[in-house]
Short mmCIF file of C-alpha atoms in Angstrom, two decimals:
data_model
loop_
_atom_site.label_atom_id
_atom_site.label_comp_id
_atom_site.label_asym_id
_atom_site.label_seq_id
_atom_site.Cartn_x
_atom_site.Cartn_y
_atom_site.Cartn_z
CA MET B 1 -7.05 -13.01 -27.37
CA LYS B 2 -7.78 -10.33 -29.92
CA HIS B 3 -7.19 -6.65 -30.43
CA GLY B 4 -9.85 -4.62 -28.65
CA GLU B 5 -10.76 -7.41 -26.22
CA GLU B 6 -11.81 -5.98 -22.87
CA LEU B 7 -10.91 -7.83 -19.72
CA PRO B 8 -13.61 -8.04 -17.05
CA PRO B 9 -13.09 -5.55 -14.22
CA LEU B 10 -11.52 -6.74 -10.97
CA GLU B 11 -12.52 -5.02 -7.72
CA ILE B 12 -9.92 -5.07 -4.96
CA LYS B 13 -10.82 -3.86 -1.48
CA VAL B 14 -7.95 -1.74 -0.20
CA THR B 15 -7.55 -2.71 3.45
CA ARG B 16 -4.91 -1.80 6.01
CA THR B 17 -3.90 -5.45 6.05
CA LEU B 18 -3.39 -5.51 2.26
CA ILE B 19 -1.29 -2.32 2.36
CA VAL B 20 0.88 -3.41 5.30
CA ALA B 21 1.24 -7.04 4.13
CA GLY B 22 2.22 -5.91 0.62
CA ALA B 23 4.85 -3.54 2.01
CA ILE B 24 6.29 -6.20 4.31
CA ALA B 25 6.27 -8.88 1.60
CA SER B 26 8.20 -6.58 -0.74
CA ARG B 27 10.56 -5.49 2.07
CA ASP B 28 9.44 -1.88 1.80
CA TYR B 29 9.67 -0.67 5.38
CA GLN B 30 8.91 2.99 4.64
CA ASP B 31 6.76 4.18 7.53
CA VAL B 32 4.13 5.71 5.21
CA HIS B 33 3.04 2.16 4.33
CA HIS B 34 2.39 0.98 7.91
CA ASP B 35 2.34 3.91 10.39
CA ALA B 36 -0.67 6.24 10.01
CA GLU B 37 0.79 8.92 12.28
CA SER B 38 4.06 9.02 10.35
CA ALA B 39 2.11 9.20 7.09
CA ARG B 40 0.11 12.17 8.45
CA ARG B 41 3.29 13.95 9.54
CA ARG B 42 4.47 13.64 5.93
CA GLY B 43 1.26 15.18 4.58
CA SER B 44 -0.79 12.08 3.77
CA PRO B 45 -4.18 11.51 5.39
CA ASP B 46 -3.32 7.84 6.06
CA ILE B 47 -1.00 5.00 5.07
CA PHE B 48 -0.98 4.17 1.36
CA MET B 49 -0.14 1.26 -0.92
CA ASN B 50 3.38 0.92 -2.33
CA ILE B 51 4.15 0.48 -6.02
CA LEU B 52 5.38 -3.10 -5.57
CA THR B 53 2.01 -4.19 -4.19
CA THR B 54 0.26 -2.39 -7.05
CA ASN B 55 2.60 -4.08 -9.54
CA GLY B 56 1.75 -7.48 -8.06
CA LEU B 57 -1.99 -6.79 -8.25
CA VAL B 58 -1.68 -5.74 -11.90
CA GLY B 59 0.22 -8.96 -12.65
CA ARG B 60 -2.43 -11.00 -10.84
CA TYR B 61 -5.16 -9.29 -12.88
CA ILE B 62 -3.49 -10.27 -16.15
CA THR B 63 -2.64 -13.85 -15.18
CA ASP B 64 -6.09 -14.44 -13.67
CA HIS B 65 -7.56 -13.52 -17.06
CA PHE B 66 -5.13 -15.29 -19.38
CA GLY B 67 -4.57 -18.37 -17.22
CA PRO B 68 -1.77 -20.10 -15.35
CA GLY B 69 0.32 -20.57 -18.50
CA ALA B 70 0.50 -16.82 -19.11
CA VAL B 71 3.97 -15.30 -18.82
CA LEU B 72 4.38 -11.62 -18.02
CA ARG B 73 7.05 -10.24 -20.37
CA LYS B 74 6.92 -6.56 -19.41
CA VAL B 75 5.00 -4.50 -16.88
CA ALA B 76 5.26 -0.73 -17.35
CA ILE B 77 3.09 1.15 -14.86
CA ARG B 78 2.81 4.63 -13.42
CA LEU B 79 1.19 5.55 -10.14
CA GLY B 80 -1.28 8.39 -9.72
CA ALA B 81 -3.82 8.82 -6.90
CA PRO B 82 -2.83 6.90 -3.76
CA ASN B 83 -4.67 3.76 -2.62
CA TYR B 84 -5.83 4.45 0.96
CA PRO B 85 -7.46 1.99 3.36
CA GLY B 86 -11.23 1.73 3.00
CA ASP B 87 -11.27 2.42 -0.74
CA THR B 88 -11.75 -0.01 -3.62
CA MET B 89 -9.50 -0.18 -6.65
CA VAL B 90 -11.11 -1.39 -9.88
CA LEU B 91 -8.72 -2.76 -12.47
CA THR B 92 -9.77 -2.73 -16.12
CA GLY B 93 -7.85 -3.74 -19.22
CA THR B 94 -8.01 -3.65 -23.00
CA VAL B 95 -5.87 -5.63 -25.45
CA VAL B 96 -4.21 -2.99 -27.61
CA GLU B 97 -1.83 -5.17 -29.63
CA VAL B 98 -1.52 -8.83 -30.56
CA GLU B 99 1.45 -10.44 -32.25
CA GLY B 100 1.32 -14.22 -32.41
CA ASP B 101 0.95 -15.56 -28.88
CA THR B 102 1.88 -12.23 -27.26
CA ALA B 103 -0.45 -9.38 -26.37
CA THR B 104 -0.06 -5.92 -24.94
CA VAL B 105 -2.81 -4.93 -22.51
CA LYS B 106 -3.53 -1.37 -21.44
CA VAL B 107 -4.38 -1.45 -17.73
CA ILE B 108 -6.06 1.17 -15.55
CA GLY B 109 -6.70 0.90 -11.82
CA ALA B 110 -9.12 3.51 -10.49
CA ASN B 111 -10.16 4.26 -6.93
CA GLY B 112 -12.51 6.78 -5.31
CA ILE B 113 -10.18 9.73 -5.88
CA GLY B 114 -8.91 8.99 -9.38
CA THR B 115 -6.56 6.80 -11.38
CA HIS B 116 -4.24 4.91 -9.05
CA VAL B 117 -2.29 3.05 -11.74
CA SER B 118 -2.03 3.14 -15.51
CA GLY B 119 0.24 1.42 -17.96
CA THR B 120 0.74 -1.60 -20.16
CA VAL B 121 1.49 -5.26 -19.64
CA THR B 122 2.98 -7.49 -22.31
CA VAL B 123 1.95 -11.11 -21.83
CA THR B 124 2.65 -14.33 -23.73
CA VAL B 125 -0.09 -16.94 -23.73
CA PRO B 126 1.18 -20.31 -24.97
CA PRO B 127 -1.13 -22.26 -27.29
CA GLY B 128 -3.70 -24.28 -25.37
CA SER B 129 -3.63 -21.99 -22.31
CA ALA B 130 -6.93 -20.83 -20.86
CA SER B 131 -8.12 -17.37 -21.78
#
């Protein structure tokens, strides 16, 4: 891992199942994450992904790249454009800092309407771990 290293993009199909399953798994029972009619009444065109699902997908992106020994130390993300069913989110990342066995990665997740998620992830990769 080195400063400036770019992680390969990861495409994630945003399906109704992914949105609903992520909300249920994180115990987020807000109707906007599973009931399209309720979401429309609140001004959204459809259900949309919750931040906990997004956070999990960002973590997966980092650990898929750095290997099973990677330890997430800090995940600091901000949501932007919603992830709606039928879209694709593309995660990209760039290593912006390296100190010993720890790196900070700038992560962006974009979909068809804009930037869904942006932020940084600090990850420790023990010696000998895959990268």
